[in-house]
Short mmCIF file of C-alpha atoms in Angstrom, two decimals:
data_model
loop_
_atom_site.label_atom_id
_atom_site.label_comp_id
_atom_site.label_asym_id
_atom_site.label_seq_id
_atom_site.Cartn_x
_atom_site.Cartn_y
_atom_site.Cartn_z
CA UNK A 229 0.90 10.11 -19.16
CA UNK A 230 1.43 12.08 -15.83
CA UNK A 231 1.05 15.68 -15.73
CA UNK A 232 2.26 17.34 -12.90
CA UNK A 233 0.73 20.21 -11.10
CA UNK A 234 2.95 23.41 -12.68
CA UNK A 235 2.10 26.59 -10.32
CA UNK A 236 4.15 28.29 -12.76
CA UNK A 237 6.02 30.99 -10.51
CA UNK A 238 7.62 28.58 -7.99
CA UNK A 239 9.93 31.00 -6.21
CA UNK A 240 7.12 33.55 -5.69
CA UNK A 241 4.75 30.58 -4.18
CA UNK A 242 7.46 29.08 -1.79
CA UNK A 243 8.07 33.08 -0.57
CA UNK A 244 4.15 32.84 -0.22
CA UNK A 245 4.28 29.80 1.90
CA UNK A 246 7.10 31.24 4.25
CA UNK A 247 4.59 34.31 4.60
CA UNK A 248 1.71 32.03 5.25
CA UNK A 249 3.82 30.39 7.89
CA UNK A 250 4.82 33.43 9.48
CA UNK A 251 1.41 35.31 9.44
CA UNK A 252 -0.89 32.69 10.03
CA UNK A 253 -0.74 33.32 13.59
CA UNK A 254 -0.74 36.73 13.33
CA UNK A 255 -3.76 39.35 12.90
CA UNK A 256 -4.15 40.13 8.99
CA UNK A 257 -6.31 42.00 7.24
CA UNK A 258 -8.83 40.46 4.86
CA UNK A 259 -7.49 41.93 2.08
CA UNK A 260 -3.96 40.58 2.44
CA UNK A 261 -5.48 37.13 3.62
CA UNK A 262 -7.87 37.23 0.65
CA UNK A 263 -4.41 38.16 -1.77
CA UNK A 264 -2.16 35.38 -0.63
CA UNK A 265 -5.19 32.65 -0.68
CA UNK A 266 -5.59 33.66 -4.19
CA UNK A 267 -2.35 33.61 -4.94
CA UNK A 268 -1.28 30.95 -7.63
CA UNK A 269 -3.54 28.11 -5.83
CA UNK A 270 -2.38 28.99 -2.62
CA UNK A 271 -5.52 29.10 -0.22
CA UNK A 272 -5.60 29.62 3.89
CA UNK A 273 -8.97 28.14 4.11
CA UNK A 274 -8.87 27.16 7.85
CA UNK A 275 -5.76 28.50 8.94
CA UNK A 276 -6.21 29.58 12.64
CA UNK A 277 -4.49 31.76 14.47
CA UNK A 278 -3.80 29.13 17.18
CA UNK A 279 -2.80 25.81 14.79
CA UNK A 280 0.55 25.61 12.42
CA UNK A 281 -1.84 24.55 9.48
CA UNK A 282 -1.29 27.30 7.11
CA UNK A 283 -2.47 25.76 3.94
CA UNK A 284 -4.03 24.35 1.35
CA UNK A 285 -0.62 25.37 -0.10
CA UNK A 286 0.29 23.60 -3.62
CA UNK A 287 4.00 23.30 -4.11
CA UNK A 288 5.71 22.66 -7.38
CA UNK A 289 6.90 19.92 -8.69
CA UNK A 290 10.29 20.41 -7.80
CA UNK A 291 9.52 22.52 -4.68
CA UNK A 292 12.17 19.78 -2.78
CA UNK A 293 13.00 21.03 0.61
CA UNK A 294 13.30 24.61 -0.23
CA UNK A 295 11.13 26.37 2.13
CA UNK A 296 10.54 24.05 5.65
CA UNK A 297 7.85 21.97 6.01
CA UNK A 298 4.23 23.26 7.15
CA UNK A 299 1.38 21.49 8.14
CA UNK A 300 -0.85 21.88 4.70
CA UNK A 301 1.29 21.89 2.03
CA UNK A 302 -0.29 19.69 -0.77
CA UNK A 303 1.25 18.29 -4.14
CA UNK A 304 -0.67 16.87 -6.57
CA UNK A 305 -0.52 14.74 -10.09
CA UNK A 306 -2.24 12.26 -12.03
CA UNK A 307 -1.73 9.70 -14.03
CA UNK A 308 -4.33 7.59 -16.61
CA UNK A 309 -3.69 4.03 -16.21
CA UNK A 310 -4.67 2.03 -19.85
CA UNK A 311 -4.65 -1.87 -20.32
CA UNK A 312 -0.83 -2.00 -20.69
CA UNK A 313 -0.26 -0.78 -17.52
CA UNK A 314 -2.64 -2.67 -15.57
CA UNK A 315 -0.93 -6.14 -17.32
CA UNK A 316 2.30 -5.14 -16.98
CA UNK A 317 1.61 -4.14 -12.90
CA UNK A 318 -0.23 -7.56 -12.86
CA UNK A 319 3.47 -9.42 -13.86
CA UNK A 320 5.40 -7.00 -11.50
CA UNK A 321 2.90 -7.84 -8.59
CA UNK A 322 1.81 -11.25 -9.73
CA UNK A 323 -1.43 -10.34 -9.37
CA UNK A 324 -3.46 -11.73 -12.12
CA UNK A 325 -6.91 -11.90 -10.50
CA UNK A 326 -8.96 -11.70 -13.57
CA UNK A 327 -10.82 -8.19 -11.89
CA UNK A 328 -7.83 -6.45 -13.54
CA UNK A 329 -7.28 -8.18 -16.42
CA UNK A 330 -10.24 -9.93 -18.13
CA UNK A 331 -13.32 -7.91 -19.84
CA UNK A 332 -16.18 -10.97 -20.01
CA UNK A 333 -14.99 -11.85 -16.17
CA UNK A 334 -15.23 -8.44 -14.75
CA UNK A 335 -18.65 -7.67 -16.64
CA UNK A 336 -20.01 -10.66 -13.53
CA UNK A 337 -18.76 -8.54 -10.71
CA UNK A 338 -20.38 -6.16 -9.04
CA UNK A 339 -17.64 -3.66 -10.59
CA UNK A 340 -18.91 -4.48 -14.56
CA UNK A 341 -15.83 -3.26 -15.66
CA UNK A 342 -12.11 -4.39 -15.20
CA UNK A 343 -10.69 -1.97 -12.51
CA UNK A 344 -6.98 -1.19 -11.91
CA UNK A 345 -5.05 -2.84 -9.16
CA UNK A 346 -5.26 -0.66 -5.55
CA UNK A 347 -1.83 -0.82 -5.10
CA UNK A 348 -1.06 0.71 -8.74
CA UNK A 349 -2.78 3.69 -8.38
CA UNK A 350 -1.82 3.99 -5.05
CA UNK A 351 1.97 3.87 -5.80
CA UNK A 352 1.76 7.69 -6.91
CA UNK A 353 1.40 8.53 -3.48
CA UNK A 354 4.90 7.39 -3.06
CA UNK A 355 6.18 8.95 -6.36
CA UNK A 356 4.82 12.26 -5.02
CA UNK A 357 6.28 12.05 -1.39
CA UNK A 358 9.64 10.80 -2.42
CA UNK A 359 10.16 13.12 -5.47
CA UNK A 360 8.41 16.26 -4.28
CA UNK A 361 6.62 16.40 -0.62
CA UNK A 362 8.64 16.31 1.60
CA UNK A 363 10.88 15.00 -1.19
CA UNK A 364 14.46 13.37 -1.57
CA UNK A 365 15.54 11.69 2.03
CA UNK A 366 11.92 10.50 2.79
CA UNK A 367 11.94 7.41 4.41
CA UNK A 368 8.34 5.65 4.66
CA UNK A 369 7.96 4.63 7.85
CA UNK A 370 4.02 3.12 7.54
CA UNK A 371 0.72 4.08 5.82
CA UNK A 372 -2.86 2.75 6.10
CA UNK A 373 -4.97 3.17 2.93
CA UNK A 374 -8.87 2.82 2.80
CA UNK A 375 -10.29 2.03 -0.55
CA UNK A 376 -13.80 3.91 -1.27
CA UNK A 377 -14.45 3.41 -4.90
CA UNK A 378 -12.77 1.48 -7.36
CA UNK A 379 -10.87 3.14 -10.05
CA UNK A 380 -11.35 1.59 -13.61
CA UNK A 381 -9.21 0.71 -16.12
CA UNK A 382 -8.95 3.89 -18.20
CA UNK A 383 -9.99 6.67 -15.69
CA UNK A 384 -7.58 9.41 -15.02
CA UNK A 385 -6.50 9.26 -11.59
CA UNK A 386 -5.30 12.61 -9.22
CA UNK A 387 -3.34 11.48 -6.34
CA UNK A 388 -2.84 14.13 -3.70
CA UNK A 389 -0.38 14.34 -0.53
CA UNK A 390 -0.75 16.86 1.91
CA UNK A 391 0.99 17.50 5.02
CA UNK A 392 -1.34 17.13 7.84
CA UNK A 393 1.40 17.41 11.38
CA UNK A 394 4.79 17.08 11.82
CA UNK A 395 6.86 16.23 14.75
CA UNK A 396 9.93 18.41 14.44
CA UNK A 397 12.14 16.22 17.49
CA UNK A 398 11.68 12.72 16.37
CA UNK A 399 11.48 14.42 12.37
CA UNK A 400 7.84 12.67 11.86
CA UNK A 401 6.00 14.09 9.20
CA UNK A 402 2.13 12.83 8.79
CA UNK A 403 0.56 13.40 5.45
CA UNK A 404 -3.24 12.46 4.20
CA UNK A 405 -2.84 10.69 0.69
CA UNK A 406 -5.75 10.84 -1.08
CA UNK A 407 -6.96 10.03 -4.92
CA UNK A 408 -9.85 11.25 -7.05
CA UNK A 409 -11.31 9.81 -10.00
CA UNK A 410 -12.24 12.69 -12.95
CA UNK A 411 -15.72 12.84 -11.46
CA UNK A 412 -13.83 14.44 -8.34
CA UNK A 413 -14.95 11.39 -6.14
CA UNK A 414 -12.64 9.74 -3.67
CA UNK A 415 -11.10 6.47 -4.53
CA UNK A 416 -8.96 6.21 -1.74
CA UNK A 417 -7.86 8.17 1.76
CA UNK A 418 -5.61 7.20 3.74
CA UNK A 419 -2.15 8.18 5.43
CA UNK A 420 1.48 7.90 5.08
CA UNK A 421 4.51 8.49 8.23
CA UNK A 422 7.89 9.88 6.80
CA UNK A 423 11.20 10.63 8.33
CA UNK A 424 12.97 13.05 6.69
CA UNK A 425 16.31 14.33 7.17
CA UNK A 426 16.66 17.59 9.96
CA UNK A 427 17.62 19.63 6.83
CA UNK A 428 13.78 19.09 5.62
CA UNK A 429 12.03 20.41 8.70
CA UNK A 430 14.22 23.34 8.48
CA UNK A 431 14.11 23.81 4.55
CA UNK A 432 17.79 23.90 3.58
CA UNK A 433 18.62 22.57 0.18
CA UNK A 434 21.20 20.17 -1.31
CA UNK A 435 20.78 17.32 0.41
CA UNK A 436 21.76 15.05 -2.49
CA UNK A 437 25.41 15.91 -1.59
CA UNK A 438 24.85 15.06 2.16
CA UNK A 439 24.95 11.98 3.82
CA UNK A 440 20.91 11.28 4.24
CA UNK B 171 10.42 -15.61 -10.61
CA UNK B 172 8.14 -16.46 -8.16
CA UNK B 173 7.67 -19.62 -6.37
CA UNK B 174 4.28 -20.49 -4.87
CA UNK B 175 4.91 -22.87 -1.68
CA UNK B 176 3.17 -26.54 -2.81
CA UNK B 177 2.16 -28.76 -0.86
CA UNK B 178 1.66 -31.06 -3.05
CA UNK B 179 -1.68 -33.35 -1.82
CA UNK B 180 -3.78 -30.32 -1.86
CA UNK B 181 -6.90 -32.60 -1.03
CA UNK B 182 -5.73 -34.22 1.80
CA UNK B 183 -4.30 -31.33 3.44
CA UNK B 184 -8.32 -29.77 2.90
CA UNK B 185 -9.40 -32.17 4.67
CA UNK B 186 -6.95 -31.95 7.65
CA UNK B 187 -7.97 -27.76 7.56
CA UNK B 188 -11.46 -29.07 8.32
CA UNK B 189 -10.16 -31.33 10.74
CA UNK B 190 -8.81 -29.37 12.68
CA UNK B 191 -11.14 -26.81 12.31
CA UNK B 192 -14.22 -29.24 14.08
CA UNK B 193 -11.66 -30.31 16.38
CA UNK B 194 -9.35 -27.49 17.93
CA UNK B 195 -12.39 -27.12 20.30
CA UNK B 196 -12.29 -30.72 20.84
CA UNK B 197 -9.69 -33.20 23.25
CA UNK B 198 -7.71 -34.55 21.18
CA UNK B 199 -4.60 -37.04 21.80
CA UNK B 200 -1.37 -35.55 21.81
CA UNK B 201 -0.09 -38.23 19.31
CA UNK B 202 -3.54 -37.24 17.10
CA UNK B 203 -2.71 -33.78 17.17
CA UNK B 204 0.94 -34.13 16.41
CA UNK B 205 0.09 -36.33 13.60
CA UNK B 206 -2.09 -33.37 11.66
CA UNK B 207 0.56 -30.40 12.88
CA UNK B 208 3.44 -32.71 10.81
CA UNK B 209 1.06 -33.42 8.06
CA UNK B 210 2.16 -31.53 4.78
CA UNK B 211 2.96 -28.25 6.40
CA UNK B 212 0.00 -27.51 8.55
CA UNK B 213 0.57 -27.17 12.15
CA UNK B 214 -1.68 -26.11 15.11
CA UNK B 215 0.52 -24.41 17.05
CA UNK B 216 -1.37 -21.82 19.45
CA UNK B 217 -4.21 -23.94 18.64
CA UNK B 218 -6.43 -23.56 21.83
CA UNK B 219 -10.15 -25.38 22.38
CA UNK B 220 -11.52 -21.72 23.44
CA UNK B 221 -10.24 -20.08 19.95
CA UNK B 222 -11.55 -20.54 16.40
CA UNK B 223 -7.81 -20.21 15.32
CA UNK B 224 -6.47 -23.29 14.20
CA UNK B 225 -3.14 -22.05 12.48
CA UNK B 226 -1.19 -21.94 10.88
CA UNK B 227 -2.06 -24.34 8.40
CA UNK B 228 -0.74 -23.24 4.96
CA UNK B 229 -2.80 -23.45 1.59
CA UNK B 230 -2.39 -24.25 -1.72
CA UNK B 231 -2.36 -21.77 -4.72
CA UNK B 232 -5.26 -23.41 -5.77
CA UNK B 233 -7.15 -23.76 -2.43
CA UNK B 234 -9.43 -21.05 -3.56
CA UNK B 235 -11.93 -21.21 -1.46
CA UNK B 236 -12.51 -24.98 -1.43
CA UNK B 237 -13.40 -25.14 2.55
CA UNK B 238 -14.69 -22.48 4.66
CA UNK B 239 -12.26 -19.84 5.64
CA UNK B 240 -10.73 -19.91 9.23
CA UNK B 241 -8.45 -18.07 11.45
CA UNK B 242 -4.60 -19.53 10.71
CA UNK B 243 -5.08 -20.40 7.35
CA UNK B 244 -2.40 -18.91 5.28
CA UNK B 245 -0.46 -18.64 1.68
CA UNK B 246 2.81 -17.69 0.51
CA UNK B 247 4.66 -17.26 -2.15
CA UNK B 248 8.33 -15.47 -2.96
CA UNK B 249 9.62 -13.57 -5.89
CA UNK B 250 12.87 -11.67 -6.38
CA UNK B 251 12.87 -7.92 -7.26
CA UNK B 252 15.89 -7.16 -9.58
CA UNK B 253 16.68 -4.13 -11.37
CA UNK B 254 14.46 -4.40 -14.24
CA UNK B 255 11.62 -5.22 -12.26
CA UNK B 256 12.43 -2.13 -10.24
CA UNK B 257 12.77 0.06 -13.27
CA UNK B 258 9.24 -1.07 -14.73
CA UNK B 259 7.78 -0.18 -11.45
CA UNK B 260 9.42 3.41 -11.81
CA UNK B 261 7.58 3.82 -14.98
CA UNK B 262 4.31 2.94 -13.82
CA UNK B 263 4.30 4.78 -10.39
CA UNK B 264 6.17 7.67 -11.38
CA UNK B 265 8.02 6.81 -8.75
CA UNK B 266 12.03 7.59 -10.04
CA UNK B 267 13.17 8.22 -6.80
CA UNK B 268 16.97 8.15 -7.45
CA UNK B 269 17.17 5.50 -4.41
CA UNK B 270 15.46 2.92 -5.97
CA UNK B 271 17.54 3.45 -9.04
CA UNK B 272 20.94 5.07 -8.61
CA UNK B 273 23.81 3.04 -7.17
CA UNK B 274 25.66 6.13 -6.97
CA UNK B 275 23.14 7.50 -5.16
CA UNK B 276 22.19 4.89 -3.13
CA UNK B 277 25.81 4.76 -1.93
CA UNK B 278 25.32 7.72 -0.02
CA UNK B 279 22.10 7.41 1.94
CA UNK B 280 22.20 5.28 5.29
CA UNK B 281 20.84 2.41 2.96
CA UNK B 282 24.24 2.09 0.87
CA UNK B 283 22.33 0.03 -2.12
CA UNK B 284 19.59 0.67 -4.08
CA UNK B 285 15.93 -0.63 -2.40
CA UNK B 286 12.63 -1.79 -4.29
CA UNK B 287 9.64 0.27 -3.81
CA UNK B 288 7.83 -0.39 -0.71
CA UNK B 289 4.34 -0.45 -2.84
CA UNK B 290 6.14 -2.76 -5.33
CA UNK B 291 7.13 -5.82 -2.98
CA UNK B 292 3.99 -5.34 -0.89
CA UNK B 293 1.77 -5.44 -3.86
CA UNK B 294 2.82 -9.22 -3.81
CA UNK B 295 -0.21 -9.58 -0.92
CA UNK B 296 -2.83 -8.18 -3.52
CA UNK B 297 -2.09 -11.19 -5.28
CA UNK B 298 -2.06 -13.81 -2.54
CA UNK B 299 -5.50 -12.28 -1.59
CA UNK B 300 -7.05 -11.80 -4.71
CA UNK B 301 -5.94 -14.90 -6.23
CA UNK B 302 -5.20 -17.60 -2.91
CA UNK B 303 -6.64 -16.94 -0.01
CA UNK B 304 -9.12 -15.57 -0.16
CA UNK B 305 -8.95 -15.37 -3.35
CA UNK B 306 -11.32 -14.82 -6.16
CA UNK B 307 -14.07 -12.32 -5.38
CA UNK B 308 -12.12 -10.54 -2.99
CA UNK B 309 -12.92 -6.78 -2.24
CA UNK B 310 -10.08 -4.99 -0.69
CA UNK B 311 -11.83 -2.72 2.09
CA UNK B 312 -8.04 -1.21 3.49
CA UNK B 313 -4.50 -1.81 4.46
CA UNK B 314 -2.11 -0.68 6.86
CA UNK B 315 1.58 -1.11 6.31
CA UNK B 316 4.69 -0.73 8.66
CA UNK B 317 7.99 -0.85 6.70
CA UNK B 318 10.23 -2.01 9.25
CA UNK B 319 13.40 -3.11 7.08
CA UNK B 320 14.74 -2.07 3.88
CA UNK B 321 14.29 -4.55 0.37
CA UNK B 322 17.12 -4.70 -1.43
CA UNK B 323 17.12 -5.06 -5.19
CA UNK B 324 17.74 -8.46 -5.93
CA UNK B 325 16.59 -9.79 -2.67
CA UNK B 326 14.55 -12.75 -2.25
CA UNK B 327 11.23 -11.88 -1.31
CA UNK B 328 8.93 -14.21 1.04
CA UNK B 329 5.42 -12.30 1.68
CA UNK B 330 3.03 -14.16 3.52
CA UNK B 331 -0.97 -13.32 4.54
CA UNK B 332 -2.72 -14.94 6.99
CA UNK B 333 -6.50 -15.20 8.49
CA UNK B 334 -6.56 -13.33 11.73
CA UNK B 335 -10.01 -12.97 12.05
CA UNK B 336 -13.28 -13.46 10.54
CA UNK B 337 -16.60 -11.36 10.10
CA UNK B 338 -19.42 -13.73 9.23
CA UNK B 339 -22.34 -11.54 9.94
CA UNK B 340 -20.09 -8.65 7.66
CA UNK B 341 -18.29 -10.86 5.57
CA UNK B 342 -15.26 -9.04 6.48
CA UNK B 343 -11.69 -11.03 6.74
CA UNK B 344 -8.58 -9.60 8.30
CA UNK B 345 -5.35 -11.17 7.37
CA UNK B 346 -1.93 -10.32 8.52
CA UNK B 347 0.37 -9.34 5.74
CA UNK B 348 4.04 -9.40 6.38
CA UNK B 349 7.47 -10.02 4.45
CA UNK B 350 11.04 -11.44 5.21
CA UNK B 351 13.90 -11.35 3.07
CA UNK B 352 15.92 -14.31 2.31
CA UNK B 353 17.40 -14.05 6.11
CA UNK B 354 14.12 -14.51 7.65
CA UNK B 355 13.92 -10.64 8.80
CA UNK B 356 10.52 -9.23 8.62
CA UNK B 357 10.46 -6.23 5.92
CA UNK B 358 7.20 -4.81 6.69
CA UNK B 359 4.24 -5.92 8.51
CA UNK B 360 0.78 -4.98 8.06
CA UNK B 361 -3.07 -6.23 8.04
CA UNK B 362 -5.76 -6.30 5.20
CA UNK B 363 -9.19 -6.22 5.40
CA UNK B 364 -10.98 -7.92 2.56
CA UNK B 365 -14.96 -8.43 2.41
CA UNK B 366 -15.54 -11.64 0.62
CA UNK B 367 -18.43 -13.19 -1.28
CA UNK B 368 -20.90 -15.24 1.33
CA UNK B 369 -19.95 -18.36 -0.51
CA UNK B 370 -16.38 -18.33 0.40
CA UNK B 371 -17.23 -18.18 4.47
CA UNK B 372 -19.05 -21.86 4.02
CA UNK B 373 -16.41 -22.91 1.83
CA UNK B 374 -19.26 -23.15 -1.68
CA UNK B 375 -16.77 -23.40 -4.79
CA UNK B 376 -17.52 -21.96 -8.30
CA UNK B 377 -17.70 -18.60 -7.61
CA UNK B 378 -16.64 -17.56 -11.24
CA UNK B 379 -19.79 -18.79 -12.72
CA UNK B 380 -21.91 -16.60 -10.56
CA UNK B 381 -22.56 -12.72 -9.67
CA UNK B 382 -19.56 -11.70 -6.95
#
């Protein structure tokens, strides 16, 4: 049901994102800008000289704390969310409001359709930001969500994280979560506070032997 | 596996919401007011004659919109997360972060036991709003959430919303959202904002028979 972003050549891209880090500050030429941003997805539309925003940088799937973290790396995946899953969310939540759930019911609302539960769709955001970005050790700290559109039952839903600041003392990392219907129109924005472990902000690996 | 809190003379204890709704502004006797705070759960503590709160005053599964809404009403209900429960919710959210799921794992993060998904036990306010208070016809407009204390699995659950304030002109409702675990400690805390139909402000009933 959920396909995951693949960039394909992982170890090149995080090498790219260490470069991006370390040259984003710098004077480049257009030609080597315009080669990394075109670089498997990796982009450095709005990188400044004068911010640490590097990106729109996609990592992979299991890109896990192997290059530190950077202000605009993104990961992505989506998910299509049928009838079974909206029921089956609707016992785990006991949430049965008949919006989700019943055709004739929803066809009154102003939605005409059933739509799936907010905080169903939304729960990829958390699959994404404690599996990939920033990964194992996350701890959620808060998030605020704003719904725009609704999503309905049966649309294919991309959910997106991307690193928007991080606060290297206190190990703070901000991220916008976002998620687009198929149309490519914004269902929901909003944004989720992390700690992660020191090893994160510095990118060394194997934490799942460490004490967290 | 969930428990909605009864209060088992739901008509009476409408009546005493509209009490003390036309009379927190009001003098009252002290032996008046005490008689209405002890009555079936509802209480006016904080209840000042400058403030339209009148709270708490807790309402019944089925209150659904049977008076007009007002600051302090409020609904629980409980429901314990065990491993199956947490499992599903992997499934659906993609969400198989090995510390929701691995006891081995879990052992050595500062947790020491496995915890629910934040999304999962929070998505028991999406059904106290949609379906209680305020219950049908409910748009969810955005949430903000502030994890404050980890869920374990198998922990008793309490989440609670409640009116904090109330829109008319908009027809937008916040409520508070929060959750305790079996101890009383709060697990996260948060607000909702909901934009209800017109009909549920005055408190009109048979909202499923009509557009939303």
């Amino acid at each position: 049901m959920k396909s995951l972003v693949i960039s394909g050549v992982r170890q090149q891209q995080c090498s790219y994102a260490l470069i991006l880090k370390r040259y984003s500050k710098c004077d480049m030429s257009d030609h080597f800008r315009n080669t990394i941003a075109n670089y498997e997805g990796a982009g450095i539309a709005n990188s400044k000289k004068t911010t640490e925003k590097v990106g729109p940088v996609k990592v992979h799937s299991d890109y896990d704390g192997k290059v530190p973290l950077i202000a605009g790396l993104f990961a992505e995946c989506s998910k299509r969310f049928e009838k079974a899953q909206v029921e089956q969310f609707a016992e785990l939540s006991e949430d049965y409001n008949p919006l989700h759930l019943d055709d004739e019911f929803a066809k009154t609302t102003r939605f005409g359709r059933t739509i799936v539960h907010g905080y169903l769709f939304s729960s990829l955001f958390s699959g994404l930001i404690g599996g990939t970005l920033p990964g194992s050790g996350s701890i959620y700290m808060g998030s605020t969500t704003s719904y725009k559109l609704p999503c309905y039952v049966g649309d294919l839903v991309r959910a997106r994280v991307e690193i928007t600041s991080i606060d290297e003392k206190r190990k703070i990392v901000k991220l916008s979560t976002r998620a687009y219907n198929e149309q490519g129109k914004l269902l929901v924005d909003g944004e989720s506070t992390i700690m992660v472990p020191a090893s994160k902000i510095t990118g060394t690996t194997g934490l799942t032997q460490s004490k967290l």
